[in-house]
Amino acid sequence: MNSDEQSTQKKFETSKATFVDERVSIPTLKYFWQTSPLATNKRKSIPKFLRSIKVFEQFTDYELKIFSEFLHERIFAGEEVIIKEGESGYGFYLIFSGTIEILSQINFHDGANTERRTQLIARLSKQEYFGELSLLEKRNKRNATAISKGESRLLAIYKPDLEEMIERYPVVGAKFLQAISIIVAMRFNSVTEEIKTLKDMISILEKKLADQEDN
Amino acid sequence: MLIKKTIKTDQYKFVFFIVVMIVIAAVMFSLSRIMIPLGIAYILSLMLKPALRSFYSADIGRKTMSIIILVTSLFLLTYPIVKGVKTISEEAHKIEYYLPRLESYLRIKYGELKQFVFEKVNYEITFNPVDSLIELGQETTKSVLVYLPQIVTSALEWSFMIPLFLFFILKDERRVRFLMMKIVPNSIVEKTYYLYHSFNTKFGDYIFAKFIEATIVGVVITAGLLLLGYPFAFLLGIVAAVTNILPYIGPFLGLIPALVVGLVDQNPNTTIGAMILLYVIANVIDLALVFPVLVSKIVNLHPLIVVVSVIIGSQFGGVIGMIVSIPLAAFLKLLFQEFYLELYGRT
């Protein structure tokens, strides 16, 4: 080997060593990227969001990950109608961000006249949900209208997805149905409370009327 | 102002969605070489849904499941070709010897008929349908022979492409479906998804049920004909299975070739009466047991609608049109019900 060849070989060795030293470790970079608070990984953020909802507390992390794969992310603009009263419903919605107004048509009696008025029933925000009955009934009719107030991001699960989930992941499907049952039970309790309050009010009014008539 | 803007955005989304759908439909119709095997693979994927349930209960992943199905379908597509072609081609070769016999039989019978009419009403029939019928038969055979290399090439191409498409449909269908749902406008997303799911379920269940029904009829007829010692048992069994897919007229169409074979064949072992009884038994099994259990629950349609939809289907898409017409009619009924409920409310 002559001197020229030796120097070329030496240069090659040095450059190789430098290359190895300066080589970027992809796994390390990936680790820092994933752990960075600035990185928003959708795959992780949706199960994390679901974890913060109380009715999903019986789900394990793995089950939440599976459940999140069945969710459709839908973005609604301000004043956009999400569901309409009287229409057929096939979806349950979780509010990921934004505010949703639930409105219903109510008969308003003014003397002999009766007119239908739109009344605000509830204002829902992040971590709240609506439309659970559409997953349970065979032919569901929406009993209220939901409108997005400002831009909102919703996570939707539709009836066909639920059927697929029950077939593919029966445990996750059963836990989800359990969560839906809890939601329905909560709504039922609040309706019962409301009926009680209304009955109390009616009895007070009836008593007042009776007193007035006596006087 | 904000509501107006929202409506406008939704309209843009709607237009974009319609344009995408039209482009997809145009691509589908222009690339028939790809779309036919893709369509068959799609139908197979729908038919495989019941089998997938057992995979799910055995806790087998989507990827492993797709690989198992790919290998099985490759085997199932090639094995009958290798094994069955021999028997069927032997029977098909025999037909070559039968055709001249059929021709002479038709000529004799026609001569007898002509004589009979002449003796009875003193009128000579000048119109000769036998010659034109034989000419038509020869022309059809010739055209089949001309297109045979093309048919064989397509069959080979399909036997490779169908399992491949099936593999990817099973593996990635959900991902593609979720992606497609992203471009559906918010105002129609729920209904679109529900109708898409209903169509798939109805279509898949119907094709699967019809396949099982045709197989049962084919097996019963082949086994019966073999027991009777009737010629062309396998070919006639296949014909009966295929024609059975067509409702109402199918069983009669399947009987015609068997009758022709029985009439032409002068063999004393060939018993036409027993053969007709066998076809009747096969169709009674089908109508009394298989059809009510498998098919009728899937498509709850009036018989008249079934007949009309089959006629319309045959006019637009031939044999495939006839098969597809019934689940399509069932889907249209569902669509009509949906719009009716939307427009007139619930009772």
Coordinates of C-alpha atoms in Angstrom, one line a residue:
Chain A
M1 CA 0.0 0.0 0.0
N2 CA 1.5 3.3 -1.0
S3 CA 1.3 6.6 1.0
D4 CA -1.6 8.0 -1.1
E5 CA -3.7 4.9 -0.5
Q6 CA -2.8 5.0 3.2
S7 CA -3.9 8.6 3.6
T8 CA -7.2 7.9 1.7
Q9 CA -7.9 4.9 4.0
K10 CA -7.2 7.1 7.1
K11 CA -9.5 9.8 5.8
F12 CA -12.2 7.3 5.2
E13 CA -11.8 5.8 8.7
T14 CA -11.9 9.3 10.3
S15 CA -15.1 10.3 8.3
K16 CA -16.8 7.0 9.3
A17 CA -16.0 7.6 12.9
T18 CA -17.3 11.1 12.7
F19 CA -20.5 9.8 11.0
V20 CA -21.1 7.3 13.7
D21 CA -20.6 9.9 16.4
E22 CA -22.8 12.4 14.8
R23 CA -25.5 9.9 13.7
V24 CA -28.9 10.9 15.0
S25 CA -30.6 8.3 17.1
I26 CA -34.1 8.0 15.8
P27 CA -35.6 6.2 18.8
T28 CA -34.3 9.0 21.1
L29 CA -35.6 11.7 18.9
K30 CA -39.0 9.9 18.7
Y31 CA -39.1 9.6 22.5
F32 CA -38.5 13.3 22.9
W33 CA -41.0 14.1 20.2
Q34 CA -43.7 12.0 21.8
T35 CA -43.0 13.2 25.4
S36 CA -42.9 16.8 24.4
P37 CA -45.8 18.8 25.9
L38 CA -46.1 20.6 22.5
A39 CA -46.8 17.5 20.6
T40 CA -50.5 16.8 20.3
N41 CA -50.8 13.2 19.3
K42 CA -54.4 12.5 18.4
R43 CA -54.2 8.8 19.1
K44 CA -53.2 9.6 22.7
S45 CA -55.3 12.7 23.3
I46 CA -58.7 11.1 22.6
P47 CA -58.2 8.2 25.1
K48 CA -56.8 10.8 27.5
F49 CA -59.9 12.9 27.0
L50 CA -62.2 9.9 27.5
R51 CA -60.4 9.1 30.7
S52 CA -61.6 12.5 32.1
I53 CA -65.2 11.6 31.5
K54 CA -66.8 10.0 34.6
V55 CA -69.1 7.5 32.9
F56 CA -66.1 5.9 31.3
E57 CA -64.3 5.3 34.6
Q58 CA -64.8 1.5 34.4
F59 CA -62.8 1.3 31.2
T60 CA -59.1 0.3 31.3
D61 CA -56.6 2.4 29.3
Y62 CA -56.4 -0.3 26.6
E63 CA -60.2 -0.5 26.3
L64 CA -60.3 3.3 26.0
K65 CA -57.8 3.1 23.2
I66 CA -60.0 0.5 21.4
F67 CA -63.1 2.5 22.0
S68 CA -61.4 5.7 20.6
E69 CA -60.8 3.8 17.3
F70 CA -64.6 3.6 16.8
L71 CA -65.1 7.4 17.2
H72 CA -65.5 9.8 14.4
E73 CA -64.2 13.3 14.9
R74 CA -66.6 15.9 13.5
I75 CA -66.0 19.7 13.4
F76 CA -69.1 21.9 13.5
A77 CA -69.1 25.6 12.7
G78 CA -70.9 28.3 14.8
E79 CA -74.7 28.0 14.6
E80 CA -74.4 24.7 12.7
V81 CA -77.2 22.2 13.5
I82 CA -75.8 18.9 14.8
I83 CA -79.1 17.0 15.3
K84 CA -82.6 18.2 14.6
E85 CA -85.8 17.6 16.6
G86 CA -88.1 15.0 14.9
E87 CA -85.5 13.6 12.6
S88 CA -84.2 10.0 12.8
G89 CA -81.1 9.7 14.9
Y90 CA -78.2 7.2 14.7
G91 CA -75.4 8.8 16.6
F92 CA -74.2 9.6 20.2
Y93 CA -71.9 12.7 20.6
L94 CA -69.2 13.5 23.1
I95 CA -68.1 17.2 23.3
F96 CA -64.3 17.4 22.8
S97 CA -64.3 21.2 22.7
G98 CA -66.8 24.0 22.3
T99 CA -70.3 24.7 23.5
I100 CA -73.5 23.1 22.4
E101 CA -77.1 24.4 23.0
I102 CA -79.9 21.9 23.3
L103 CA -83.2 23.4 22.1
S104 CA -86.7 22.1 22.0
Q105 CA -90.1 23.2 20.6
I106 CA -92.5 23.8 23.4
N107 CA -96.3 24.7 23.2
F108 CA -96.8 28.1 24.7
H109 CA -100.4 28.9 25.8
D110 CA -101.5 32.5 25.9
G111 CA -105.2 32.6 26.6
A112 CA -107.0 30.9 23.7
N113 CA -103.9 31.0 21.5
T114 CA -101.3 28.3 21.4
E115 CA -98.0 28.9 19.7
R116 CA -94.8 26.8 19.4
R117 CA -91.7 28.4 20.7
T118 CA -88.1 27.3 20.8
Q119 CA -86.8 27.0 24.3
L120 CA -83.3 26.5 25.5
I121 CA -83.1 23.3 27.6
A122 CA -79.4 22.9 28.3
R123 CA -76.1 24.3 27.5
L124 CA -73.4 21.6 27.3
S125 CA -69.7 22.0 27.2
K126 CA -66.5 19.9 27.1
Q127 CA -66.8 16.3 28.5
E128 CA -70.6 16.4 28.3
Y129 CA -72.6 14.3 25.9
F130 CA -76.0 13.9 24.1
G131 CA -77.9 11.6 21.8
E132 CA -77.5 8.4 23.8
L133 CA -81.0 7.1 23.1
S134 CA -80.4 6.8 19.4
L135 CA -78.0 4.0 20.1
L136 CA -80.6 2.1 22.1
E137 CA -83.8 2.5 20.1
K138 CA -84.4 0.7 16.8
R139 CA -86.0 3.7 15.3
N140 CA -85.0 6.8 17.3
K141 CA -86.7 10.1 16.8
R142 CA -84.6 13.1 18.1
N143 CA -86.5 14.9 20.9
A144 CA -84.4 18.0 20.8
T145 CA -82.2 20.1 18.5
A146 CA -78.5 20.5 19.2
I147 CA -76.7 23.6 17.8
S148 CA -73.1 24.4 18.0
K149 CA -72.2 27.7 19.6
G150 CA -69.0 28.8 18.0
E151 CA -66.7 26.2 16.5
S152 CA -66.9 22.8 18.3
R153 CA -65.2 19.5 18.0
L154 CA -67.3 16.5 18.7
L155 CA -66.6 12.7 18.9
A156 CA -69.4 10.7 17.4
I157 CA -70.2 7.0 17.6
Y158 CA -72.9 5.7 15.3
K159 CA -75.2 2.7 15.6
P160 CA -73.3 0.6 13.0
D161 CA -70.0 1.3 14.9
L162 CA -71.6 0.1 18.1
E163 CA -72.8 -3.1 16.4
E164 CA -69.3 -3.7 15.0
M165 CA -67.7 -3.0 18.5
I166 CA -70.1 -5.5 20.2
E167 CA -69.1 -8.1 17.6
R168 CA -65.3 -7.4 17.6
Y169 CA -64.7 -6.4 21.2
P170 CA -67.6 -7.7 23.3
V171 CA -66.1 -6.5 26.6
V172 CA -65.6 -2.9 25.3
G173 CA -69.1 -3.0 23.8
A174 CA -70.6 -4.2 27.1
K175 CA -68.7 -1.6 29.1
F176 CA -69.9 1.1 26.7
L177 CA -73.5 0.0 26.9
Q178 CA -73.0 0.0 30.7
A179 CA -71.9 3.6 30.4
I180 CA -74.9 4.5 28.3
S181 CA -77.1 2.8 30.9
I182 CA -75.6 5.0 33.6
I183 CA -76.2 8.1 31.4
V184 CA -79.9 7.0 30.9
A185 CA -80.3 6.3 34.6
M186 CA -78.9 9.8 35.5
R187 CA -81.3 11.5 33.0
F188 CA -84.2 9.4 34.4
N189 CA -83.3 10.5 37.9
S190 CA -83.1 14.1 37.0
V191 CA -86.5 13.8 35.1
T192 CA -88.0 12.2 38.2
E193 CA -86.7 15.0 40.4
E194 CA -88.1 17.6 38.0
I195 CA -91.5 15.8 38.0
K196 CA -91.5 15.8 41.8
T197 CA -90.7 19.5 41.9
L198 CA -93.4 20.3 39.3
K199 CA -95.9 18.2 41.3
D200 CA -95.0 20.1 44.5
M201 CA -95.4 23.4 42.6
I202 CA -98.8 22.3 41.3
S203 CA -100.0 21.3 44.8
I204 CA -98.9 24.7 46.2
L205 CA -100.7 26.5 43.3
E206 CA -103.8 24.3 43.9
K207 CA -103.7 25.2 47.6
K208 CA -103.3 28.9 46.8
L209 CA -106.3 28.7 44.4
A210 CA -108.4 26.9 47.0
D211 CA -107.5 29.6 49.6
Q212 CA -108.4 32.4 47.2
E213 CA -111.7 30.7 46.4
D214 CA -112.4 30.3 50.2
N215 CA -111.7 34.0 50.8
Chain B
M1 CA -75.0 36.4 9.1
L2 CA -73.2 33.5 10.9
I3 CA -76.0 31.1 10.1
K4 CA -75.9 32.1 6.4
K5 CA -72.1 31.4 6.4
T6 CA -72.6 28.0 8.0
I7 CA -75.2 27.0 5.4
K8 CA -72.9 28.1 2.6
T9 CA -70.0 26.0 4.1
D10 CA -72.3 23.0 4.3
Q11 CA -73.4 23.6 0.7
Y12 CA -69.7 23.6 -0.4
K13 CA -69.1 20.4 1.5
F14 CA -72.2 18.8 -0.1
V15 CA -71.1 19.8 -3.6
F16 CA -67.5 18.5 -2.9
F17 CA -69.0 15.2 -1.6
I18 CA -71.2 14.8 -4.7
V19 CA -68.3 15.6 -7.0
V20 CA -66.1 13.0 -5.2
M21 CA -68.9 10.4 -5.5
I22 CA -69.3 11.1 -9.2
V23 CA -65.6 10.9 -9.9
I24 CA -65.4 7.5 -8.0
A25 CA -68.4 6.2 -10.0
A26 CA -66.8 7.4 -13.3
V27 CA -63.5 5.7 -12.4
M28 CA -65.4 2.5 -11.5
F29 CA -67.3 2.4 -14.9
S30 CA -64.2 3.3 -17.0
L31 CA -61.8 0.7 -15.4
S32 CA -63.9 -2.4 -15.8
R33 CA -60.8 -4.7 -15.8
I34 CA -60.1 -3.7 -12.2
M35 CA -63.6 -2.9 -11.1
I36 CA -65.1 -6.4 -11.9
P37 CA -62.6 -8.3 -9.7
L38 CA -62.8 -5.6 -7.1
G39 CA -66.6 -5.8 -7.1
I40 CA -66.4 -9.6 -6.7
A41 CA -63.9 -9.3 -3.9
Y42 CA -66.2 -6.7 -2.2
I43 CA -69.2 -9.1 -2.5
L44 CA -67.0 -12.0 -1.1
S45 CA -65.9 -9.7 1.8
L46 CA -69.6 -9.1 2.6
M47 CA -70.3 -12.9 2.3
L48 CA -67.4 -13.6 4.7
K49 CA -68.9 -11.4 7.4
P50 CA -70.5 -14.4 9.3
A51 CA -67.1 -16.2 9.1
L52 CA -65.4 -13.2 10.5
R53 CA -67.5 -13.3 13.6
S54 CA -66.0 -16.7 14.6
F55 CA -62.5 -15.1 14.0
Y56 CA -63.4 -12.3 16.4
S57 CA -64.7 -14.7 19.1
A58 CA -61.4 -16.6 18.7
D59 CA -59.6 -13.3 19.4
I60 CA -57.7 -13.3 16.1
G61 CA -56.4 -9.9 14.8
R62 CA -57.6 -8.3 11.6
K63 CA -54.2 -8.8 9.9
T64 CA -53.8 -12.5 10.8
M65 CA -57.5 -13.0 9.9
S66 CA -57.0 -11.4 6.4
I67 CA -53.9 -13.5 5.8
I68 CA -55.8 -16.7 6.7
I69 CA -58.7 -15.7 4.4
L70 CA -56.3 -14.8 1.6
V71 CA -54.6 -18.2 1.7
T72 CA -57.9 -20.1 2.0
S73 CA -59.6 -18.2 -0.8
L74 CA -56.5 -18.8 -3.1
F75 CA -56.8 -22.5 -2.3
L76 CA -60.6 -22.5 -2.8
L77 CA -60.3 -20.7 -6.1
T78 CA -57.5 -22.9 -7.5
Y79 CA -58.4 -26.3 -6.1
P80 CA -61.8 -26.7 -7.9
I81 CA -60.2 -25.4 -11.1
V82 CA -57.5 -28.1 -10.9
K83 CA -59.7 -30.9 -9.7
G84 CA -63.1 -30.1 -11.0
V85 CA -62.1 -28.9 -14.5
K86 CA -61.1 -32.5 -15.4
T87 CA -64.6 -34.0 -14.6
I88 CA -66.5 -31.1 -16.1
S89 CA -64.3 -31.0 -19.3
E90 CA -64.9 -34.7 -19.7
E91 CA -68.6 -34.1 -19.5
A92 CA -68.3 -31.1 -21.8
H93 CA -66.5 -33.3 -24.4
K94 CA -69.3 -35.7 -24.3
I95 CA -71.6 -32.9 -25.3
E96 CA -69.8 -32.8 -28.7
Y97 CA -71.2 -36.2 -29.4
Y98 CA -74.6 -35.2 -28.1
L99 CA -75.1 -32.2 -30.3
P100 CA -75.4 -34.2 -33.6
R101 CA -77.9 -36.5 -31.8
L102 CA -79.8 -33.5 -30.6
E103 CA -79.8 -32.1 -34.1
S104 CA -81.2 -35.3 -35.7
Y105 CA -83.7 -35.7 -32.8
L106 CA -85.0 -32.1 -33.4
R107 CA -85.2 -32.8 -37.2
I108 CA -87.2 -36.0 -36.7
K109 CA -89.6 -34.5 -34.3
Y110 CA -90.0 -31.4 -36.5
G111 CA -90.7 -33.8 -39.5
E112 CA -93.3 -35.7 -37.4
L113 CA -95.0 -32.5 -36.4
K114 CA -95.1 -31.2 -39.9
Q115 CA -96.6 -34.5 -41.1
F116 CA -99.2 -34.4 -38.2
V117 CA -100.3 -30.9 -39.1
F118 CA -100.5 -31.7 -42.8
E119 CA -102.7 -34.8 -42.1
K120 CA -105.0 -33.0 -39.7
V121 CA -105.6 -29.6 -41.2
N122 CA -104.1 -30.1 -44.7
Y123 CA -101.6 -27.3 -44.2
E124 CA -97.9 -27.5 -45.0
I125 CA -95.6 -25.6 -42.7
T126 CA -93.0 -23.8 -44.7
F127 CA -91.2 -22.0 -41.8
N128 CA -88.3 -24.1 -40.6
P129 CA -87.2 -23.1 -37.0
V130 CA -84.9 -26.1 -36.6
D131 CA -82.3 -24.8 -39.1
S132 CA -82.2 -21.3 -37.7
L133 CA -81.9 -22.8 -34.2
I134 CA -79.0 -25.0 -35.2
E135 CA -77.4 -22.1 -37.0
L136 CA -77.7 -20.0 -33.8
G137 CA -76.2 -22.8 -31.8
Q138 CA -73.3 -23.1 -34.1
E139 CA -72.7 -19.3 -34.1
T140 CA -72.8 -19.2 -30.3
T141 CA -70.3 -22.0 -30.1
K142 CA -68.0 -20.3 -32.6
S143 CA -68.1 -17.0 -30.7
V144 CA -67.4 -18.7 -27.4
L145 CA -64.4 -20.4 -29.1
V146 CA -63.1 -17.1 -30.4
Y147 CA -63.4 -15.4 -27.0
L148 CA -62.1 -18.5 -25.1
P149 CA -58.4 -17.3 -24.8
Q150 CA -59.7 -13.9 -23.6
I151 CA -62.0 -15.6 -21.1
V152 CA -59.1 -17.9 -19.8
T153 CA -56.8 -14.9 -19.5
S154 CA -59.4 -13.0 -17.5
A155 CA -60.1 -16.0 -15.3
L156 CA -56.4 -16.3 -14.5
E157 CA -56.0 -12.6 -13.9
W158 CA -59.1 -12.7 -11.6
S159 CA -57.9 -15.7 -9.7
F160 CA -54.9 -13.7 -8.6
M161 CA -56.6 -10.3 -8.3
I162 CA -59.7 -11.3 -6.3
P163 CA -57.8 -12.8 -3.3
L164 CA -55.5 -9.8 -3.3
F165 CA -58.3 -7.3 -3.3
L166 CA -60.2 -9.4 -0.8
F167 CA -57.1 -9.3 1.5
F168 CA -56.9 -5.5 1.4
I169 CA -60.7 -5.0 1.7
L170 CA -60.7 -7.1 4.9
K171 CA -57.6 -5.4 6.3
D172 CA -58.3 -1.8 5.5
E173 CA -62.1 -1.4 4.8
R174 CA -62.7 0.3 8.2
R175 CA -59.9 2.8 7.7
V176 CA -61.2 3.7 4.2
R177 CA -64.8 3.9 5.5
F178 CA -63.7 6.3 8.3
L179 CA -61.7 8.4 5.9
M180 CA -64.7 8.6 3.5
M181 CA -67.0 9.7 6.3
K182 CA -64.7 12.7 6.9
I183 CA -65.9 14.3 3.6
V184 CA -69.6 13.6 4.2
P185 CA -71.3 16.9 5.2
N186 CA -72.4 17.1 8.8
S187 CA -76.1 17.5 7.8
I188 CA -76.3 14.1 6.2
V189 CA -73.6 12.1 7.9
E190 CA -75.8 10.1 10.2
K191 CA -78.3 9.0 7.5
T192 CA -75.5 8.3 4.9
Y193 CA -73.7 6.1 7.4
Y194 CA -76.8 4.2 8.4
L195 CA -77.9 3.7 4.8
Y196 CA -74.4 2.5 3.8
H197 CA -74.4 0.0 6.6
S198 CA -77.9 -1.2 5.8
F199 CA -77.1 -1.6 2.2
N200 CA -73.9 -3.6 3.0
T201 CA -75.7 -5.8 5.5
K202 CA -78.7 -6.6 3.2
F203 CA -76.5 -7.1 0.1
G204 CA -74.0 -9.3 1.9
D205 CA -76.6 -11.4 3.8
Y206 CA -78.6 -11.9 0.6
I207 CA -75.6 -13.0 -1.6
F208 CA -74.5 -15.3 1.2
A209 CA -77.9 -16.8 1.6
K210 CA -78.3 -17.3 -2.1
F211 CA -74.9 -18.9 -2.4
I212 CA -75.8 -21.4 0.4
E213 CA -79.2 -22.0 -1.2
A214 CA -77.7 -22.6 -4.7
T215 CA -75.0 -25.0 -3.2
I216 CA -77.7 -27.1 -1.4
V217 CA -79.8 -27.3 -4.6
G218 CA -76.7 -28.1 -6.7
V219 CA -75.5 -30.8 -4.3
V220 CA -79.0 -32.5 -4.0
I221 CA -79.4 -32.6 -7.8
T222 CA -75.9 -33.8 -8.6
A223 CA -76.1 -36.5 -5.9
G224 CA -79.6 -37.5 -7.1
L225 CA -78.6 -37.7 -10.8
L226 CA -75.5 -39.7 -9.9
L227 CA -77.7 -42.2 -8.0
L228 CA -80.1 -42.4 -11.0
G229 CA -77.2 -43.0 -13.3
Y230 CA -78.2 -39.9 -15.4
P231 CA -75.7 -38.5 -17.8
F232 CA -73.9 -35.1 -17.2
A233 CA -74.7 -35.2 -13.4
F234 CA -72.0 -32.6 -12.5
L235 CA -72.8 -30.2 -15.4
L236 CA -76.5 -30.4 -14.7
G237 CA -75.9 -29.9 -11.0
I238 CA -73.9 -26.8 -11.7
V239 CA -76.5 -25.5 -14.1
A240 CA -79.3 -26.1 -11.6
A241 CA -77.3 -24.3 -8.9
V242 CA -76.5 -21.3 -11.1
T243 CA -80.1 -20.9 -12.4
N244 CA -81.4 -21.3 -8.9
I245 CA -80.0 -17.8 -8.1
L246 CA -82.8 -16.4 -10.3
P247 CA -86.1 -16.4 -8.3
Y248 CA -89.2 -18.1 -9.6
I249 CA -88.0 -18.9 -13.2
G250 CA -84.6 -20.3 -12.1
P251 CA -85.7 -23.8 -11.2
F252 CA -87.6 -24.2 -14.5
L253 CA -84.5 -23.0 -16.5
G254 CA -82.4 -25.5 -14.6
L255 CA -84.8 -28.3 -15.6
I256 CA -84.7 -27.6 -19.4
P257 CA -81.1 -28.9 -20.1
A258 CA -81.9 -32.1 -18.0
L259 CA -85.1 -32.6 -20.0
V260 CA -83.3 -32.2 -23.3
V261 CA -80.6 -34.7 -22.3
G262 CA -83.3 -37.1 -21.1
L263 CA -85.3 -36.8 -24.4
V264 CA -82.2 -37.1 -26.7
D265 CA -80.6 -39.9 -24.7
Q266 CA -82.1 -43.2 -25.9
N267 CA -80.5 -45.1 -23.0
P268 CA -83.2 -47.2 -21.2
N269 CA -81.5 -46.3 -17.9
T270 CA -82.3 -42.7 -18.3
T271 CA -85.6 -42.2 -16.5
I272 CA -87.1 -38.8 -17.2
G273 CA -89.9 -39.3 -14.6
A274 CA -87.4 -40.0 -11.8
M275 CA -85.3 -37.0 -12.9
I276 CA -88.3 -34.6 -12.8
L277 CA -89.2 -36.0 -9.4
L278 CA -85.7 -35.3 -8.2
Y279 CA -85.9 -31.7 -9.4
V280 CA -89.2 -31.3 -7.7
I281 CA -87.8 -32.7 -4.5
A282 CA -84.8 -30.4 -4.7
N283 CA -87.0 -27.3 -5.2
V284 CA -89.4 -28.4 -2.5
I285 CA -86.5 -28.6 -0.1
D286 CA -85.4 -25.2 -1.3
L287 CA -88.9 -23.5 -1.1
A288 CA -90.0 -25.2 2.1
L289 CA -86.8 -25.3 4.2
V290 CA -83.9 -23.2 2.8
F291 CA -85.7 -20.2 1.4
P292 CA -87.9 -19.3 4.5
V293 CA -85.0 -19.8 6.9
L294 CA -82.3 -18.0 4.9
V295 CA -83.5 -15.7 2.2
S296 CA -87.0 -14.4 3.0
K297 CA -86.0 -12.8 6.4
I298 CA -83.4 -10.7 4.6
V299 CA -85.5 -9.3 1.8
N300 CA -89.1 -8.8 2.9
L301 CA -90.5 -7.9 -0.5
H302 CA -93.8 -8.5 -2.2
P303 CA -93.5 -11.3 -4.9
L304 CA -94.7 -8.9 -7.6
I305 CA -91.9 -6.4 -6.7
V306 CA -89.4 -9.3 -6.8
V307 CA -90.5 -10.3 -10.3
V308 CA -90.6 -6.7 -11.6
S309 CA -87.1 -5.9 -10.1
V310 CA -85.6 -9.1 -11.6
I311 CA -87.0 -8.1 -15.1
I312 CA -85.6 -4.6 -14.8
G313 CA -82.3 -6.0 -13.5
S314 CA -82.0 -8.4 -16.5
Q315 CA -82.7 -5.5 -18.9
F316 CA -79.9 -3.4 -17.4
G317 CA -77.3 -5.8 -16.3
G318 CA -78.0 -9.3 -17.7
V319 CA -77.5 -12.2 -15.3
I320 CA -75.6 -10.1 -12.7
G321 CA -78.4 -7.5 -12.9
M322 CA -80.9 -10.2 -12.1
I323 CA -78.9 -11.3 -9.0
V324 CA -78.2 -7.8 -7.7
S325 CA -81.8 -6.5 -8.4
I326 CA -83.4 -8.1 -5.3
P327 CA -81.1 -6.8 -2.6
L328 CA -81.1 -3.5 -4.5
A329 CA -84.9 -3.4 -4.4
A330 CA -84.8 -4.2 -0.7
F331 CA -82.4 -1.3 -0.2
L332 CA -84.6 1.0 -2.2
K333 CA -87.6 0.0 0.0
L334 CA -85.5 1.0 3.0
L335 CA -84.5 4.3 1.4
F336 CA -88.1 5.0 0.5
Q337 CA -89.2 4.2 4.1
E338 CA -86.6 6.5 5.5
F339 CA -87.6 9.4 3.3
Y340 CA -91.3 8.7 3.9
L341 CA -90.7 8.9 7.7
E342 CA -88.7 12.1 7.2
L343 CA -91.4 13.8 5.1
Y344 CA -94.6 12.6 6.6
G345 CA -93.5 11.7 10.2
R346 CA -94.1 8.6 12.2
T347 CA -97.5 7.0 12.8

